[in-house]
Short mmCIF file of C-alpha atoms in Angstrom, two decimals:
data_model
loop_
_atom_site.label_atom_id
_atom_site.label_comp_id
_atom_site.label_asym_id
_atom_site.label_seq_id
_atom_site.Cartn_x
_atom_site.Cartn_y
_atom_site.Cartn_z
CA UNK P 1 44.84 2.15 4.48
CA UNK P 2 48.48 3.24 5.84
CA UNK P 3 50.55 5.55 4.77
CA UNK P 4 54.07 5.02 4.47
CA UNK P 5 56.09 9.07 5.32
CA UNK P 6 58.24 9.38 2.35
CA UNK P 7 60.26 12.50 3.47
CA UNK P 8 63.28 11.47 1.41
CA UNK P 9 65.48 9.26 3.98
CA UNK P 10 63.30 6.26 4.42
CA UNK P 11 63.84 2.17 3.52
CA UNK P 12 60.18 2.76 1.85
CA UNK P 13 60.34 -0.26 -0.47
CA UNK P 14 60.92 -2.88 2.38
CA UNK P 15 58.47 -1.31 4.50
CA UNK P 16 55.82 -1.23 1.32
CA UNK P 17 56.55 -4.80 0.48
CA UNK P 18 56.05 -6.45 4.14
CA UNK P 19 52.93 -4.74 4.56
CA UNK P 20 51.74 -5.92 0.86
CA UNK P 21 52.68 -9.13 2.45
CA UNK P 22 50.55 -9.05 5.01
CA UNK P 23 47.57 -8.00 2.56
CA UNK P 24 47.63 -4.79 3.59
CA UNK P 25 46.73 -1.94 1.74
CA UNK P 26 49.23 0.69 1.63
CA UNK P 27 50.58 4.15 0.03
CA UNK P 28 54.01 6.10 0.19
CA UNK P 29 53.68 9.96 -0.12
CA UNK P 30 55.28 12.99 1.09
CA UNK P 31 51.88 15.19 0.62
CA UNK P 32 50.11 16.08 4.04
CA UNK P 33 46.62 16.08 2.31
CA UNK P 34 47.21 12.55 1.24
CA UNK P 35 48.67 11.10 4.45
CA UNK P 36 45.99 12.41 6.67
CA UNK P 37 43.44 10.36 5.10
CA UNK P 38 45.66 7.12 6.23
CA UNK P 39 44.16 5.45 9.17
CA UNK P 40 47.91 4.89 10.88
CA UNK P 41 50.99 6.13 9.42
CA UNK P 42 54.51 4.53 9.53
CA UNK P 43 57.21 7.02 9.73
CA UNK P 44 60.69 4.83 8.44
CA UNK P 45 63.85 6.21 8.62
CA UNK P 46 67.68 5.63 7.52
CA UNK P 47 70.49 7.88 8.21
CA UNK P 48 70.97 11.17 10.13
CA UNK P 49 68.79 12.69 12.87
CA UNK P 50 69.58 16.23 11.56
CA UNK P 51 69.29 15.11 8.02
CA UNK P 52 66.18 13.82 8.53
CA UNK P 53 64.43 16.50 11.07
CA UNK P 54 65.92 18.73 8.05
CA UNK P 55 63.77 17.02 5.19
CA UNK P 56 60.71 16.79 7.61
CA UNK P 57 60.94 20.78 8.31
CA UNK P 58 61.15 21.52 4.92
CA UNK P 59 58.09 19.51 3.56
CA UNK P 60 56.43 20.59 6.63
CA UNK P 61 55.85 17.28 7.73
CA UNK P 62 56.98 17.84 11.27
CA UNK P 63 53.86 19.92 11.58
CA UNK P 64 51.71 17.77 10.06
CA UNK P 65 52.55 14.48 11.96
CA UNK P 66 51.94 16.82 15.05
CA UNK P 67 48.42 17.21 14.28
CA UNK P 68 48.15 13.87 12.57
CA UNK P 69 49.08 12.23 16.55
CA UNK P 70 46.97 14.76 17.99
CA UNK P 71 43.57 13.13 16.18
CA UNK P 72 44.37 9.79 17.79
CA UNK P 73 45.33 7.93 14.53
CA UNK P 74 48.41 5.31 15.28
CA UNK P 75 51.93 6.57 14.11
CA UNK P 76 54.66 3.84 14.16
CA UNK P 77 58.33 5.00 14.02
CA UNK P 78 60.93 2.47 12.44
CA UNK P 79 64.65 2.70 12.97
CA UNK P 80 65.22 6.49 12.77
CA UNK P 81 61.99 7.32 12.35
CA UNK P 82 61.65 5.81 16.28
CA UNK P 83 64.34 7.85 17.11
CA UNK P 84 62.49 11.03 15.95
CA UNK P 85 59.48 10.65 18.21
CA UNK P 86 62.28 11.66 20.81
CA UNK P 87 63.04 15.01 22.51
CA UNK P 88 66.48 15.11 20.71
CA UNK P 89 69.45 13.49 19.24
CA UNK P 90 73.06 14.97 19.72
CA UNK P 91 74.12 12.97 16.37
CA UNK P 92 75.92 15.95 14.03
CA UNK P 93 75.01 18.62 16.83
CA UNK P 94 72.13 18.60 19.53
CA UNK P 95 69.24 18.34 17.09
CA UNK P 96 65.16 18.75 18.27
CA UNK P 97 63.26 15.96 17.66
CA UNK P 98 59.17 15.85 17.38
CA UNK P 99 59.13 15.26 21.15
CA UNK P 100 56.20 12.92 21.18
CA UNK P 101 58.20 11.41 23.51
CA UNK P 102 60.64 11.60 26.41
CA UNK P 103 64.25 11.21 25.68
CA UNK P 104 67.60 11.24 24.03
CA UNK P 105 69.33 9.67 21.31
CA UNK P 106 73.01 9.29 22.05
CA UNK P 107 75.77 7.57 20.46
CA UNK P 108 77.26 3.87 21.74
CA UNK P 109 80.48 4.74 23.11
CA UNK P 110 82.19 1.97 21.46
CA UNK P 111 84.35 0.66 24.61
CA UNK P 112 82.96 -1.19 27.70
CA UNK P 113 83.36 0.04 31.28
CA UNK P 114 86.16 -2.32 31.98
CA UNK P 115 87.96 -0.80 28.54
CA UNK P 116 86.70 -3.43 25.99
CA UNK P 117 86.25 -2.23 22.84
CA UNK P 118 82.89 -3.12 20.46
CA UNK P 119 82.02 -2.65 16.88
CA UNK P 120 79.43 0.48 16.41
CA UNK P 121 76.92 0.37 14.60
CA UNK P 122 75.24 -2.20 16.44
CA UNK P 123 74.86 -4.34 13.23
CA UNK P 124 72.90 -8.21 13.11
CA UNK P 125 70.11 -9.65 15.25
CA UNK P 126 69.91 -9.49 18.64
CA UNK P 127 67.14 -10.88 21.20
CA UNK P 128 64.20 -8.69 22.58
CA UNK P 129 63.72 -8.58 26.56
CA UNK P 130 59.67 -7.78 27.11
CA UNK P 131 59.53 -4.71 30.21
CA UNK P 132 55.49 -4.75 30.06
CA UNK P 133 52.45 -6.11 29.17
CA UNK P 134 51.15 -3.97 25.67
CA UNK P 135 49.14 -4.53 22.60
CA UNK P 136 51.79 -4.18 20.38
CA UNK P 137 53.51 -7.56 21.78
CA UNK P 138 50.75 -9.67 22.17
CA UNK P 139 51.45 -13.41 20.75
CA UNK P 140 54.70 -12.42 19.98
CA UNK P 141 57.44 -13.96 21.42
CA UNK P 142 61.02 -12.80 22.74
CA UNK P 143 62.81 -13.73 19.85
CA UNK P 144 65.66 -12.25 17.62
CA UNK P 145 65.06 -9.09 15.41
CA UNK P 146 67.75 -7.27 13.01
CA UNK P 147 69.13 -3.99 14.34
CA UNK P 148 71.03 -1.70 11.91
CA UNK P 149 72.19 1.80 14.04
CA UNK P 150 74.98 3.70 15.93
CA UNK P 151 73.05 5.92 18.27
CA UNK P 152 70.38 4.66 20.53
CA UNK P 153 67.63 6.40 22.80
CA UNK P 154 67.98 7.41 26.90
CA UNK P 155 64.77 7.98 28.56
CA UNK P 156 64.05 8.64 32.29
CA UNK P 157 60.62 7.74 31.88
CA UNK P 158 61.18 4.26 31.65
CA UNK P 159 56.71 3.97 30.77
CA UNK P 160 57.57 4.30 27.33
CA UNK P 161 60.24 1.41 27.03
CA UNK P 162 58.48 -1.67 26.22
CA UNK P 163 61.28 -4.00 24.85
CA UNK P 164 65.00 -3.76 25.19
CA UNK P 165 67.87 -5.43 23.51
CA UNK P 166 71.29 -5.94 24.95
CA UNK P 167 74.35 -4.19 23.50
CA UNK P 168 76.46 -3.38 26.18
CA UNK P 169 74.10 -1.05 27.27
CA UNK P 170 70.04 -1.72 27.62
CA UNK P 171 68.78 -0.17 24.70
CA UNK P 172 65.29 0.87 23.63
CA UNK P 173 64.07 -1.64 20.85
CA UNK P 174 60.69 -0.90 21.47
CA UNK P 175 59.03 2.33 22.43
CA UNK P 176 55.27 3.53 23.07
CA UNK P 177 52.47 5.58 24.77
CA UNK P 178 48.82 5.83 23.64
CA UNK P 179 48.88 5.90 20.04
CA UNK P 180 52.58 6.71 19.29
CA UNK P 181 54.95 3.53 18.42
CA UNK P 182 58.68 2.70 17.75
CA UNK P 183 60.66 -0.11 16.82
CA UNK P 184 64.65 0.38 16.85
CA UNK P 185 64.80 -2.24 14.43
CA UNK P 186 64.18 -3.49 11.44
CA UNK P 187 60.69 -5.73 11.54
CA UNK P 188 60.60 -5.69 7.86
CA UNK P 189 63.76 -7.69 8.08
CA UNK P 190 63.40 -9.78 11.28
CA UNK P 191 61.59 -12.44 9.74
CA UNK P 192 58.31 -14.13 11.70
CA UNK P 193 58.94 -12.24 14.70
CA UNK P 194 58.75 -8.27 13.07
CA UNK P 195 56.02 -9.43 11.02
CA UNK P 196 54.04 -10.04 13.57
CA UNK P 197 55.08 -7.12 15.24
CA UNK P 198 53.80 -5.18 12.21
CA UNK P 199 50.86 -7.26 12.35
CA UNK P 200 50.16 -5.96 15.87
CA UNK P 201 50.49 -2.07 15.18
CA UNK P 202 47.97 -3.06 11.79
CA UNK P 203 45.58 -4.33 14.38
CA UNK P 204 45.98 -1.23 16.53
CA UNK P 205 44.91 0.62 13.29
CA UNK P 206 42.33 -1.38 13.21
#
């Protein structure tokens, strides 16, 4: 069973309805007691890191997906909600993240180094370049998958970086250590290729 967060900001219907189509039995809540009975969680996200980290406080569901990583149970971050796994985001203000893992979520710039502007958000689908060898990828292929977002995540500890994307900077399409996950994207709506993505993380849950 996997629970889908619902802490108010999330594309939970999309995320619900690829996972039905997969045959896979799933749940939305915002209760603690309910979501730690899931045997992976996915954490979805649309909007602002503040909002969000805001929402997440309140319902005390920073705490709890804390403890919930803590027992070893796979958590997989989607669009935002793989931005929050970071250290911080300075979208609306320098904002703490859950700091599951290393980094920080800064905004596209918008103009090249040799002064060419570019549209932000980074909008459409876009190609994934593999960095390393993980479950998560397996059978997969480096195809296209649809990215919707104007910030994007920095890390020095370039471990956790498993796919990138090009966007006139390398960005951070795929994230992970142990049992944390994160997918800048959309696999939801990325066709073949995210669904197999999603497939992967279901087999990680096992």
């Amino acid at each position: 069973m996997i629970g889908i967060v619902d802490y108010g900001m999330g594309n939970l219907f999309s995320v619900s309805k690829a996972l039905e189509r997969l045959g896979v039995d799933a749940f939305i809540s915002e209760n603690p007691d309910e979501l730690g009975n899931a045997k992976g969680l996915i954490l979805p996200g649309v909007g602002s890191f503040r909002d969000a980290m805001t929402l997440l406080k309140e319902k005390k569901l920073d705490v709890f997906l804390k403890e919930y990583v803590e027992t070893g149970k796979p958590l997989l971050g989607i669009c935002l909600g793989m931005q929050l796994l970071f250290d911080e985001s300075e979208e609306n203000g320098l904002t703490q993240g859950l700091s599951f893992l290393s980094g920080r979520v800064i905004r596209f710039l918008g103009i090249t180094e040799s002064g060419e502007t570019y549209k932000v958000p980074h909008m459409g689908w876009n190609r994934l370049s593999y960095k390393t060898q993980n479950p998560i990828l397996q059978n997969v292929e480096e195809n296209h998958v649809y990215f919707v977002h104007s910030y994007y995540v920095t890390s020095e500890d370039q471990e956790v970086i498993l796919a990138t994307a090009e966007y006139d900077v390398e960005v951070p399409a795929i994230v992970g250590r142990n049992n944390v996950y994160g997918m800048q994207f959309h696999p939801e709506k990325s066709g073949e290729t995210g669904m197999r993505l999603l497939q992967n993380f279901l087999k990680l849950v096992g």
